[in-house]
PDB file of C-alpha atoms and ligand atoms in Angstrom:
ATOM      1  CA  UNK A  17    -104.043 100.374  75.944  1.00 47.00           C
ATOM      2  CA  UNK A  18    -100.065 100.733  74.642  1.00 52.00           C
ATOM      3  CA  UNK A  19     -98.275 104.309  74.647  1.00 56.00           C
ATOM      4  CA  UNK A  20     -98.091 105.565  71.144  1.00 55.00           C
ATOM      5  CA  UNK A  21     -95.087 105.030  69.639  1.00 58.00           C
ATOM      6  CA  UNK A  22     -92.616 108.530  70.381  1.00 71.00           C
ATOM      7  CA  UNK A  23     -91.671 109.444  67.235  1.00 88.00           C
ATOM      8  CA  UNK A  24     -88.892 112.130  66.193  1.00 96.00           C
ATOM      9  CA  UNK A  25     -88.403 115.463  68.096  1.00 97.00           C
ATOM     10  CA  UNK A  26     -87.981 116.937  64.995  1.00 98.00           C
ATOM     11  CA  UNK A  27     -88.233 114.995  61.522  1.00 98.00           C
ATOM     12  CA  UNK A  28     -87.178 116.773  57.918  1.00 98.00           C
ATOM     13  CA  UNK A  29     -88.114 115.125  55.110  1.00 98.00           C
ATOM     14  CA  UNK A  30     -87.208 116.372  51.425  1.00 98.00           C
ATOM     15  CA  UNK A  31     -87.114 119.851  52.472  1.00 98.00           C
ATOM     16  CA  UNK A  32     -86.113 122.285  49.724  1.00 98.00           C
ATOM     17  CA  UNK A  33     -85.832 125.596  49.688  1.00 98.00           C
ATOM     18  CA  UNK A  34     -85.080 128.244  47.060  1.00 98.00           C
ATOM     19  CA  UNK A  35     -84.824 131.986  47.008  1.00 98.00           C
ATOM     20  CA  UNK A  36     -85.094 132.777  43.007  1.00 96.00           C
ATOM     21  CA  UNK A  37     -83.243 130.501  41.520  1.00 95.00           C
ATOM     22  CA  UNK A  38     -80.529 129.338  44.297  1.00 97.00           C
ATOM     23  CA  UNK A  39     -81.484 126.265  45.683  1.00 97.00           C
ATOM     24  CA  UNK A  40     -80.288 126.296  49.434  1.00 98.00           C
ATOM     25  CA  UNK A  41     -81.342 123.316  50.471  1.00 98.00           C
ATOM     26  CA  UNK A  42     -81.806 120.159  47.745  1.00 98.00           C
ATOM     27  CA  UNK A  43     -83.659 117.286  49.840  1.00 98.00           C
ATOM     28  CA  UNK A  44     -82.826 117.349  53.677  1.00 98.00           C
ATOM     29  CA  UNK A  45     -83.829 114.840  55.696  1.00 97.00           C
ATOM     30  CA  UNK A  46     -82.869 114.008  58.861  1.00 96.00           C
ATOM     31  CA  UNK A  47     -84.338 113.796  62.486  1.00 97.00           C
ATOM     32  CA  UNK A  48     -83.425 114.437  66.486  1.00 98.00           C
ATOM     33  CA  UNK A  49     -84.770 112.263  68.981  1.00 97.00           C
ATOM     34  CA  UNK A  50     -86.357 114.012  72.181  1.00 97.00           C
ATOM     35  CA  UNK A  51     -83.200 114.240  74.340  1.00 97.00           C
ATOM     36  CA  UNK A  52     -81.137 114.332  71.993  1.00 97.00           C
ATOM     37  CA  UNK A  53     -78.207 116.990  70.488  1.00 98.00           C
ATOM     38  CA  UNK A  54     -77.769 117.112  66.809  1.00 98.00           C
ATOM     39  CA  UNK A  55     -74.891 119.601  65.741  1.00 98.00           C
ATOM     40  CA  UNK A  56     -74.999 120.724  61.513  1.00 98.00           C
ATOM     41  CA  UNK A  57     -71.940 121.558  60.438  1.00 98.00           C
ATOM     42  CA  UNK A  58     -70.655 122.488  56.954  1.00 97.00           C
ATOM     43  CA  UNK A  59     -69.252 125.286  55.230  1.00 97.00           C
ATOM     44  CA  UNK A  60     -70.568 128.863  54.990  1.00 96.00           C
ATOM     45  CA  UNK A  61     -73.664 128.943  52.668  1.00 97.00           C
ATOM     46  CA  UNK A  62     -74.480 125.357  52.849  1.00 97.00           C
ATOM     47  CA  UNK A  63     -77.826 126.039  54.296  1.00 98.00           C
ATOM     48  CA  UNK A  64     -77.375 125.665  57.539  1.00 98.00           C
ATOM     49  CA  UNK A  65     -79.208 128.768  59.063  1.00 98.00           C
ATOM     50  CA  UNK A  66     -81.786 128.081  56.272  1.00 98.00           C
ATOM     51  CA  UNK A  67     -82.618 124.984  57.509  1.00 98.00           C
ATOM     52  CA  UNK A  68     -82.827 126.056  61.491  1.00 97.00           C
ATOM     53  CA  UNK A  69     -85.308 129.180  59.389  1.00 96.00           C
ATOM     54  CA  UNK A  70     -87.395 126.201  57.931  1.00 97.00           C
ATOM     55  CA  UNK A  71     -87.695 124.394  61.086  1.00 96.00           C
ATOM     56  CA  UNK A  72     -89.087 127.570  63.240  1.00 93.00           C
ATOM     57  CA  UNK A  73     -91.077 128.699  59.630  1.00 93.00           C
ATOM     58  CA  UNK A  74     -88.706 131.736  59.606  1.00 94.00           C
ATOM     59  CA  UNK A  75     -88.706 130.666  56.254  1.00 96.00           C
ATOM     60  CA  UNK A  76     -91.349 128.626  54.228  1.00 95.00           C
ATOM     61  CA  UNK A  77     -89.609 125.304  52.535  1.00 97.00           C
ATOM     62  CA  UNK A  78     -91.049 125.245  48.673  1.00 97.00           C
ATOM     63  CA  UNK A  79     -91.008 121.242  49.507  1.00 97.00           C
ATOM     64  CA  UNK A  80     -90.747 118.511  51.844  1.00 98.00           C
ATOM     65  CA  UNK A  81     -92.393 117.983  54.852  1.00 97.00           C
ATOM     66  CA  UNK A  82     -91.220 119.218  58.805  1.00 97.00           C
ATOM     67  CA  UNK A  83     -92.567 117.515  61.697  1.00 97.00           C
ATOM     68  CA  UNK A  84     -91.763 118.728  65.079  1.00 97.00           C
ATOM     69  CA  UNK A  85     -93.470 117.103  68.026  1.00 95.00           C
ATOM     70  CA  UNK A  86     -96.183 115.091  65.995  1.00 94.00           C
ATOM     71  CA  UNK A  87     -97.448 118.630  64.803  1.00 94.00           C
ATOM     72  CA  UNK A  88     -96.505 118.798  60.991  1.00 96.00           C
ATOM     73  CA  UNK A  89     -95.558 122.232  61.079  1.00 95.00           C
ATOM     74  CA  UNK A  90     -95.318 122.681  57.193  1.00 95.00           C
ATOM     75  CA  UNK A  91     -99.254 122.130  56.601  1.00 95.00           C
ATOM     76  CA  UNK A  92    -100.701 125.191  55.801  1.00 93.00           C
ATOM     77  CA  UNK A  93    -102.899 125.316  58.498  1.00 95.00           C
ATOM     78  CA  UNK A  94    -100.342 125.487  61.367  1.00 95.00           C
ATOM     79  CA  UNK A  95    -100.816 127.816  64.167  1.00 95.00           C
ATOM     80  CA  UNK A  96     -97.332 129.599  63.463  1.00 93.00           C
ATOM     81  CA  UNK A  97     -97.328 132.050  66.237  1.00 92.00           C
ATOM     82  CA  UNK A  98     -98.579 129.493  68.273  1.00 93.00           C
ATOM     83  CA  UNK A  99     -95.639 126.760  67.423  1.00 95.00           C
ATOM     84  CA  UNK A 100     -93.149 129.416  67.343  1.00 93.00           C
ATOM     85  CA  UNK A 101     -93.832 129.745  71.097  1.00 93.00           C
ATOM     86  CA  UNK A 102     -93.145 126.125  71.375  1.00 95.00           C
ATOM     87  CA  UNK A 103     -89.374 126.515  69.740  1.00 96.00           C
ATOM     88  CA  UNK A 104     -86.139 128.142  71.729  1.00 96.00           C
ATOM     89  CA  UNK A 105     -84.051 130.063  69.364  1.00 95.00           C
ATOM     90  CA  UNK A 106     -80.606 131.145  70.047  1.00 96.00           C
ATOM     91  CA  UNK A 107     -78.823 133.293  67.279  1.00 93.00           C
ATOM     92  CA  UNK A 108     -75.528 134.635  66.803  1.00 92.00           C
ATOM     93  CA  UNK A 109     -76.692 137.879  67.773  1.00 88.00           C
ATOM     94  CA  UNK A 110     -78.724 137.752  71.027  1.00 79.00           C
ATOM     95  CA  UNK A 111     -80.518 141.362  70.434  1.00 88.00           C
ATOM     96  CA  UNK A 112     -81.153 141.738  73.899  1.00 96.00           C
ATOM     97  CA  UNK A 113     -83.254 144.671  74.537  1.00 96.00           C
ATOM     98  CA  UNK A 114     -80.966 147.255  75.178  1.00 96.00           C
ATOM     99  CA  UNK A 115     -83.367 149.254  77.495  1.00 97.00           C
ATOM    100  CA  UNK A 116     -84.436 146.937  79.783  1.00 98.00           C
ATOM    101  CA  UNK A 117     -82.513 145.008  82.681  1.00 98.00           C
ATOM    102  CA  UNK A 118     -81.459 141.397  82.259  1.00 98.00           C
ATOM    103  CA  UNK A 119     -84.476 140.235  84.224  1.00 98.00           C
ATOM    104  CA  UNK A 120     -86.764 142.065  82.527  1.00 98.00           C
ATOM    105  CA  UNK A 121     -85.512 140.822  79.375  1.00 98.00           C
ATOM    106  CA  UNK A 122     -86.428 137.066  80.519  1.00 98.00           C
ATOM    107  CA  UNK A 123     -89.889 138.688  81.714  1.00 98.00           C
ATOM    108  CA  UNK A 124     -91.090 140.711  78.617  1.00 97.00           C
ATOM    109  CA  UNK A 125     -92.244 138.050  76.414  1.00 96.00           C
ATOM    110  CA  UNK A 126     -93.590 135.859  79.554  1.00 97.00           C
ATOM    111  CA  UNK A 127     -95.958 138.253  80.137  1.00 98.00           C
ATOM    112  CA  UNK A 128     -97.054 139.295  76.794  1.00 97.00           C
ATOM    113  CA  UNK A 129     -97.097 136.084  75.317  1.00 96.00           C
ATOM    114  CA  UNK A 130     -97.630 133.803  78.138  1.00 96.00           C
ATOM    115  CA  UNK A 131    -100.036 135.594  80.121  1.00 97.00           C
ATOM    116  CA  UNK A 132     -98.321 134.776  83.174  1.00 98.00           C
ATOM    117  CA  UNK A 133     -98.338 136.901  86.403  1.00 98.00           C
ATOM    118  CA  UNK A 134     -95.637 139.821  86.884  1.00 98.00           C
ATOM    119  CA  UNK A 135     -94.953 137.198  89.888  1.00 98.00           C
ATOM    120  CA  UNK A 136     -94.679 134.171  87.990  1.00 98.00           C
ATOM    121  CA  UNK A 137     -92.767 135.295  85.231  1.00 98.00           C
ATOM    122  CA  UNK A 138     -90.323 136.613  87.688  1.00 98.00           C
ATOM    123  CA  UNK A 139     -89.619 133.668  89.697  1.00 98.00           C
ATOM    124  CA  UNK A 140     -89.193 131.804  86.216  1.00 98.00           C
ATOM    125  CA  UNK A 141     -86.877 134.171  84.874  1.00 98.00           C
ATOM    126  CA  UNK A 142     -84.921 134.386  88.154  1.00 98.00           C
ATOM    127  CA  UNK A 143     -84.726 130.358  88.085  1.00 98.00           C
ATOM    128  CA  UNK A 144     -83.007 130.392  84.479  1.00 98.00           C
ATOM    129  CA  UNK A 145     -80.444 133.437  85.392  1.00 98.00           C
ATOM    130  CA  UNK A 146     -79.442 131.086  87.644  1.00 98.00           C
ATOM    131  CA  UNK A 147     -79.049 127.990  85.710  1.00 97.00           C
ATOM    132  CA  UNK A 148     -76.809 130.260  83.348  1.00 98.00           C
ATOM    133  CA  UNK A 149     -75.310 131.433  86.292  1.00 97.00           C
ATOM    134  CA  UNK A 150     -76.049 135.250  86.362  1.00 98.00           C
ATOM    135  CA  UNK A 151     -78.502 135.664  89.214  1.00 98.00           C
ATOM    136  CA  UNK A 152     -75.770 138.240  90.128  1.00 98.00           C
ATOM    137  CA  UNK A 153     -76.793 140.582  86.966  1.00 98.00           C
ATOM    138  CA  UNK A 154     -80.829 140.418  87.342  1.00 98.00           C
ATOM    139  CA  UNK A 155     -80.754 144.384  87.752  1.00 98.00           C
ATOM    140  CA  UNK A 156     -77.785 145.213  85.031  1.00 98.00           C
ATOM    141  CA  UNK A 157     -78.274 146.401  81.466  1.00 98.00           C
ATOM    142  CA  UNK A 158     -77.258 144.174  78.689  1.00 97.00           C
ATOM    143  CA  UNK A 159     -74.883 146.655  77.533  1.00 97.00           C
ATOM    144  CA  UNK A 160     -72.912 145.892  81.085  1.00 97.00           C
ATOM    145  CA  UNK A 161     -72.205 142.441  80.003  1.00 97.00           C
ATOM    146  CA  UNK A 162     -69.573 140.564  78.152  1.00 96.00           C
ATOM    147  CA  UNK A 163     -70.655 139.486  74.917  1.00 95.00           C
ATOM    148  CA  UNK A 164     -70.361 135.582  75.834  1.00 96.00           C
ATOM    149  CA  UNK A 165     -72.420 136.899  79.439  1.00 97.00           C
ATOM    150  CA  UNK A 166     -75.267 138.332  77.241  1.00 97.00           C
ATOM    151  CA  UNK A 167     -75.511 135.152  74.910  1.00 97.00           C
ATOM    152  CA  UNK A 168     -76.219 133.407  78.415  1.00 97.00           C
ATOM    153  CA  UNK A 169     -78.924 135.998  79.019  1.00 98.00           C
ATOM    154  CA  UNK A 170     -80.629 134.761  75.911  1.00 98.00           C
ATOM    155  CA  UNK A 171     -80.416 131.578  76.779  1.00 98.00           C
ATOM    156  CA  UNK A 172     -82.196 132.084  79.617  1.00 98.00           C
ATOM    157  CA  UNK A 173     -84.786 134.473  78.178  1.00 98.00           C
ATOM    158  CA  UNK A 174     -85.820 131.433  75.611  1.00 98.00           C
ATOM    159  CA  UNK A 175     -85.865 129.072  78.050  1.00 98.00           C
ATOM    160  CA  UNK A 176     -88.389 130.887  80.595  1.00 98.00           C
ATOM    161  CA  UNK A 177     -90.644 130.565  77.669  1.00 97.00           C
ATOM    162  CA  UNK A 178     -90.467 126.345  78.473  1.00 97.00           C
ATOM    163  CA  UNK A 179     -89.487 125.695  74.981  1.00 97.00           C
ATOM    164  CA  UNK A 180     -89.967 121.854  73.538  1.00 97.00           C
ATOM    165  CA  UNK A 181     -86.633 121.964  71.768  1.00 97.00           C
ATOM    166  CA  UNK A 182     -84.145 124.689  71.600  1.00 98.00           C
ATOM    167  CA  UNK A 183     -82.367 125.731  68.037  1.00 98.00           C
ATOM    168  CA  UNK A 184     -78.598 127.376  68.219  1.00 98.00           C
ATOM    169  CA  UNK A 185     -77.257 129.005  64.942  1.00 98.00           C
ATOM    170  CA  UNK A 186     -73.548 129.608  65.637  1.00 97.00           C
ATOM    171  CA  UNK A 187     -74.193 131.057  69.370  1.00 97.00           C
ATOM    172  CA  UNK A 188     -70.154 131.247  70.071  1.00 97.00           C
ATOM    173  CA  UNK A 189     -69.277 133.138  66.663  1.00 95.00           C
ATOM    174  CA  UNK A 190     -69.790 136.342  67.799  1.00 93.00           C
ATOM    175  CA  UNK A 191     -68.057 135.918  70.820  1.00 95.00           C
ATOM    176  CA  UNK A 192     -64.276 136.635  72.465  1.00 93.00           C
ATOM    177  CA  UNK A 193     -62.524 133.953  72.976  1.00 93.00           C
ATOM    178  CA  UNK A 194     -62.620 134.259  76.416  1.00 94.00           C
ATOM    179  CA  UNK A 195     -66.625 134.046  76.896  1.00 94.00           C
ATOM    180  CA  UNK A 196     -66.900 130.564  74.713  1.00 96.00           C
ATOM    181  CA  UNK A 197     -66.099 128.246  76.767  1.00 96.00           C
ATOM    182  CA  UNK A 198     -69.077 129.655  79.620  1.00 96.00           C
ATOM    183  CA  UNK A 199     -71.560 129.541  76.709  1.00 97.00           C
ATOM    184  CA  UNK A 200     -70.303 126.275  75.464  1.00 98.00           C
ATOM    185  CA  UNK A 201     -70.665 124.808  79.427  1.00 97.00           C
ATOM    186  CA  UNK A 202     -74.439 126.263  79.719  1.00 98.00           C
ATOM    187  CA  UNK A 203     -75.125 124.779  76.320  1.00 98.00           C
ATOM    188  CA  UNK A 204     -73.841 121.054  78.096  1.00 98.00           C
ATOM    189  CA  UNK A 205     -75.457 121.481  80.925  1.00 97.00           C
ATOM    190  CA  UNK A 206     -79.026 122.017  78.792  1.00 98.00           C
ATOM    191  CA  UNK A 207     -77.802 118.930  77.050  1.00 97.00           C
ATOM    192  CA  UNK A 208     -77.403 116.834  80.428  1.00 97.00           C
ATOM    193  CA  UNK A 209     -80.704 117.978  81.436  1.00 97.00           C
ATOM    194  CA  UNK A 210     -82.287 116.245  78.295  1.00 97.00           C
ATOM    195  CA  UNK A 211     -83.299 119.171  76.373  1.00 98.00           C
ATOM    196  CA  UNK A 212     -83.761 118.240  72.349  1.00 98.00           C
ATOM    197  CA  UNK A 213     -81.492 120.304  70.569  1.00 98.00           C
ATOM    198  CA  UNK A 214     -80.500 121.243  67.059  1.00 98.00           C
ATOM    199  CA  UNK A 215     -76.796 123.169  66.985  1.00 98.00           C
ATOM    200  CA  UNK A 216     -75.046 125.014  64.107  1.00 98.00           C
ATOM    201  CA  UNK A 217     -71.343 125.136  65.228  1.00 97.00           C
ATOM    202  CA  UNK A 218     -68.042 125.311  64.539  1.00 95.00           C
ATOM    203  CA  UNK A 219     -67.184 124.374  68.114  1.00 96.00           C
ATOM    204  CA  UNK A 220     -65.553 120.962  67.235  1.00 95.00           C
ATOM    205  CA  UNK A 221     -64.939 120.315  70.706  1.00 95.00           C
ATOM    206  CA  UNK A 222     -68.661 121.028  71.945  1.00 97.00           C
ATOM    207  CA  UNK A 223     -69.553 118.603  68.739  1.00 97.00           C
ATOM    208  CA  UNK A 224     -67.658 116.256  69.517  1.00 96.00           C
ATOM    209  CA  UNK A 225     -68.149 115.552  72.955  1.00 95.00           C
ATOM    210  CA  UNK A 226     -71.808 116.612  73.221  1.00 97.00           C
ATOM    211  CA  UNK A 227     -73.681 115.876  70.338  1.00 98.00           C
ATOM    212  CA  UNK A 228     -75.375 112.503  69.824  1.00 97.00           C
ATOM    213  CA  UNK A 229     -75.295 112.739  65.842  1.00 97.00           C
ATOM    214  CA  UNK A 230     -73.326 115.275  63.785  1.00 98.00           C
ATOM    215  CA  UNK A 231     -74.561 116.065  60.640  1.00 98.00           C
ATOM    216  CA  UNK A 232     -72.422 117.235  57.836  1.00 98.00           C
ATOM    217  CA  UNK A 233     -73.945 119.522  55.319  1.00 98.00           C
ATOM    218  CA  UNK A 234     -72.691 121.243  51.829  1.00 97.00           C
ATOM    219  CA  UNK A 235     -74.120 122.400  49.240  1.00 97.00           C
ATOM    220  CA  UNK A 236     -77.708 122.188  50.572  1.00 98.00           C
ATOM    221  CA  UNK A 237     -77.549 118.261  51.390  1.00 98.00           C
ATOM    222  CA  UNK A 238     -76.646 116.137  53.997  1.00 98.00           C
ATOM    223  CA  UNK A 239     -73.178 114.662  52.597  1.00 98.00           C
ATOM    224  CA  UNK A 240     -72.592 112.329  56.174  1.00 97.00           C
ATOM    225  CA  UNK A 241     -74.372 111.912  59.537  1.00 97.00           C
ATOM    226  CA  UNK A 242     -73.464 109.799  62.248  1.00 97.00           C
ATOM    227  CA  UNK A 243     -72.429 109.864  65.773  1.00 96.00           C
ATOM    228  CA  UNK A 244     -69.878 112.513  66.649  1.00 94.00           C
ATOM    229  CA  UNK A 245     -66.971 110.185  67.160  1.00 90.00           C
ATOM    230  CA  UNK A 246     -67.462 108.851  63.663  1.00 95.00           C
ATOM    231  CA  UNK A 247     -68.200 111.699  61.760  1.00 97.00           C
ATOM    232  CA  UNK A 248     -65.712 114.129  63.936  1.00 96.00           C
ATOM    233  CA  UNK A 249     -62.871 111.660  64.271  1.00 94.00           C
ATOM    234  CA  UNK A 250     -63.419 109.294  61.300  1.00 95.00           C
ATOM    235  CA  UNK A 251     -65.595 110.818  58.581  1.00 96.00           C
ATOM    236  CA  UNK A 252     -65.986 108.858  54.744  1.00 96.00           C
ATOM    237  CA  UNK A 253     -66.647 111.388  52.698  1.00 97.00           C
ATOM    238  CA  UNK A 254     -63.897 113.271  50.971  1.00 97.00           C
ATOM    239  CA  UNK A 255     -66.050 116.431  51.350  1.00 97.00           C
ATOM    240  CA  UNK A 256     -66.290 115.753  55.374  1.00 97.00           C
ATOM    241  CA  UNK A 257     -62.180 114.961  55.403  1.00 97.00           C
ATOM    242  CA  UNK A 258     -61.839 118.541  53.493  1.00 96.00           C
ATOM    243  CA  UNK A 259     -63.737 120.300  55.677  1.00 97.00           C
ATOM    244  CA  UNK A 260     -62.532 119.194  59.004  1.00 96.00           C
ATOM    245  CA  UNK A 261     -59.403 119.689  58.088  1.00 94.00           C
ATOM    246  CA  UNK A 262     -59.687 122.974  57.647  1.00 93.00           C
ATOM    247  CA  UNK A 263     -61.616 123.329  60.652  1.00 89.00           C
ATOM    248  CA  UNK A 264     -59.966 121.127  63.208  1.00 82.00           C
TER     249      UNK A 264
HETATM  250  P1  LIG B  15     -75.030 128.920  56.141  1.00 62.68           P
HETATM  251  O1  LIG B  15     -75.807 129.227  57.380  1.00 62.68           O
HETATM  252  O2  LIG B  15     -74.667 127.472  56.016  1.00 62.68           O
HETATM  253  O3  LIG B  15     -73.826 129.791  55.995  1.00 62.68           O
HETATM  254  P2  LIG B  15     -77.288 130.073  54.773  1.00 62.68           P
HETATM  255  O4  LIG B  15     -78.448 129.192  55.012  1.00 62.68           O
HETATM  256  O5  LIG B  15     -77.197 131.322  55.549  1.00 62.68           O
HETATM  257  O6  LIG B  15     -75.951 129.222  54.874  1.00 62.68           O
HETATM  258  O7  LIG B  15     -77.252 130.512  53.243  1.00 62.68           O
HETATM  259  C1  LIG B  15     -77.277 129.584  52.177  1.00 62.68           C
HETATM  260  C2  LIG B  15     -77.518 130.348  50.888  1.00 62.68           C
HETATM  261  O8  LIG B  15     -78.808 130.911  50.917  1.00 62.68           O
HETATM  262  C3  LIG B  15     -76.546 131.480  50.633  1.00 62.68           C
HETATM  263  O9  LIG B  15     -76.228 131.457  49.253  1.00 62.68           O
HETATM  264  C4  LIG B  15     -77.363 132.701  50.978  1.00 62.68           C
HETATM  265  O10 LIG B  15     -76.939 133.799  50.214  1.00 62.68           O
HETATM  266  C5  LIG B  15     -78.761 132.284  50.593  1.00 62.68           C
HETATM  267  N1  LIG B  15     -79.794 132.960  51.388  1.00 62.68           N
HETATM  268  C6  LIG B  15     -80.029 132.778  52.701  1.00 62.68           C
HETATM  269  N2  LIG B  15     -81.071 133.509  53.126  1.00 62.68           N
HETATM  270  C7  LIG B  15     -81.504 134.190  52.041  1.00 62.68           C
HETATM  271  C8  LIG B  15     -82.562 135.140  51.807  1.00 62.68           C
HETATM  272  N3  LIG B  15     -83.386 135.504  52.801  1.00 62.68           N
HETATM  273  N4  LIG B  15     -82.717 135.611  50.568  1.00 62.68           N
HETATM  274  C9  LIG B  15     -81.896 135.235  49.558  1.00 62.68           C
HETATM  275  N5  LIG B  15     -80.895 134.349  49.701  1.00 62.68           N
HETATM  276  C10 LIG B  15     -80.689 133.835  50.926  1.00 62.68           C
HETATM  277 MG1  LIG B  16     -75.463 130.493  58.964  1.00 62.68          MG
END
């Protein structure tokens, strides 16, 4: 008996989606290997956050088909809830709950969602405050932290729900200037430690030397894809040159 074949972390294929009559996204397709880091780039209202909505069913494409793990998450059928679960998610704003400590806000949704022990869920979230380096905040409220310290916190609240893959839509925007770069190294580190991962960003830096593709998006299509030092460093299109330029 052979291994089946490992397919695509995530696949897109023709995805469109329109709210009334603006198409957002006209076609996508594209795919991250498991282990691998994708950063989307493109201008503002190219789609980008609508296409990270598609792929956790935030949002319901109107076409096209999304594959994520072999489980072909766009068939009606799907067990949302249930893949949700499967999917890290890491927005701009981290909406931390405000209330509870910084452990507790890597426990909550262990326990409810989970079902694991008090104990267990503990131990997990105390493992992943410590891979983003904040074992030293466990007992502070979020409103204690620096704003690039709290991002960290939700980091480590989606990953002590063992997610698959883990999505990022602009996690450093929000931010000082000062707290990027920790968020940026915790974000590498994940990467190093072969978690699949699908970036928005306007970190060229983190693009460029972390991502294994970079995908260029405007106007609801992919324009160029490639590796980072291509597309970063030596992109084709004139709509990739314009861009960067105004980015780099
Ligand atoms: P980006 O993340 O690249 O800036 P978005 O995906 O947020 O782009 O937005 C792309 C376009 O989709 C924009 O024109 C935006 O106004 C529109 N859009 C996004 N979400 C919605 C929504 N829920 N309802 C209506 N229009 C939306
Ligand atoms: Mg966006």
């Amino acid at each position: 008996m052979t291994d089946a074949p490992v397919g695509p972390a995530i696949q897109l294929t023709g995805v469109t989606k329109s709210f009334g009559d603006n198409e957002v996204l006209r076609g996508i397709s594209l795919a991250v290997n498991p282990g691998d880091v994708v950063c989307l780039i493109g201008p503002s209202g190219s789609g980008k956050s609508t296409l990270l909505r598609c792929v956790n069913l935030l949002e319901t494409p109107n076409s096209g088909e999304i594959v994520v793990n072999g489980t072909v998450v766009t068939d009606p059928e799907v067990d949302i809830d249930g893949f949700r679960r499967r999917v890290g998610l890491v927005f701009q704003h981290f909406n931390l709950f405000p209330h509870l400590t910084v452990l507790e806000n890597c426990v909550v949704s262990q326990v409810k969602v989970l079902k694991r022990s008090r104990a267990e869920a503990v131990e997990v979230a105390e493992r992943n405050l410590a891979r983003v380096g904040l074992s030293d905040k466990a007992a502070a409220r979020p409103a204690a932290l620096s704003g690039g310290q709290q991002q960290r916190v939700a980091i480590a609240r989606a990953l002590s729900m063992d997610p698959e893959l883990m999505l990022f839509d602009e996690p450093t925007s929000a931010l000082d200037p000062e707290t990027v770069g920790d968020v940026l190294a915790v974000m590498r580190e994940l990467a190093d430690a072969g978690m699949t991962m699908l970036v928005v960003t306007h970190e060229m830096g983190f693009a460029r030397e972390v991502a294994d593709r970079v995908v260029f998006m405007d106007g609801g299509v992919v324009v160029e894809e490639g590796p980072a030092a291509q597309v970063i460093t030596a992109p084709q299109n004139p709509r990739t040159q314009e861009f960067l330029s105004r980015v780099l």
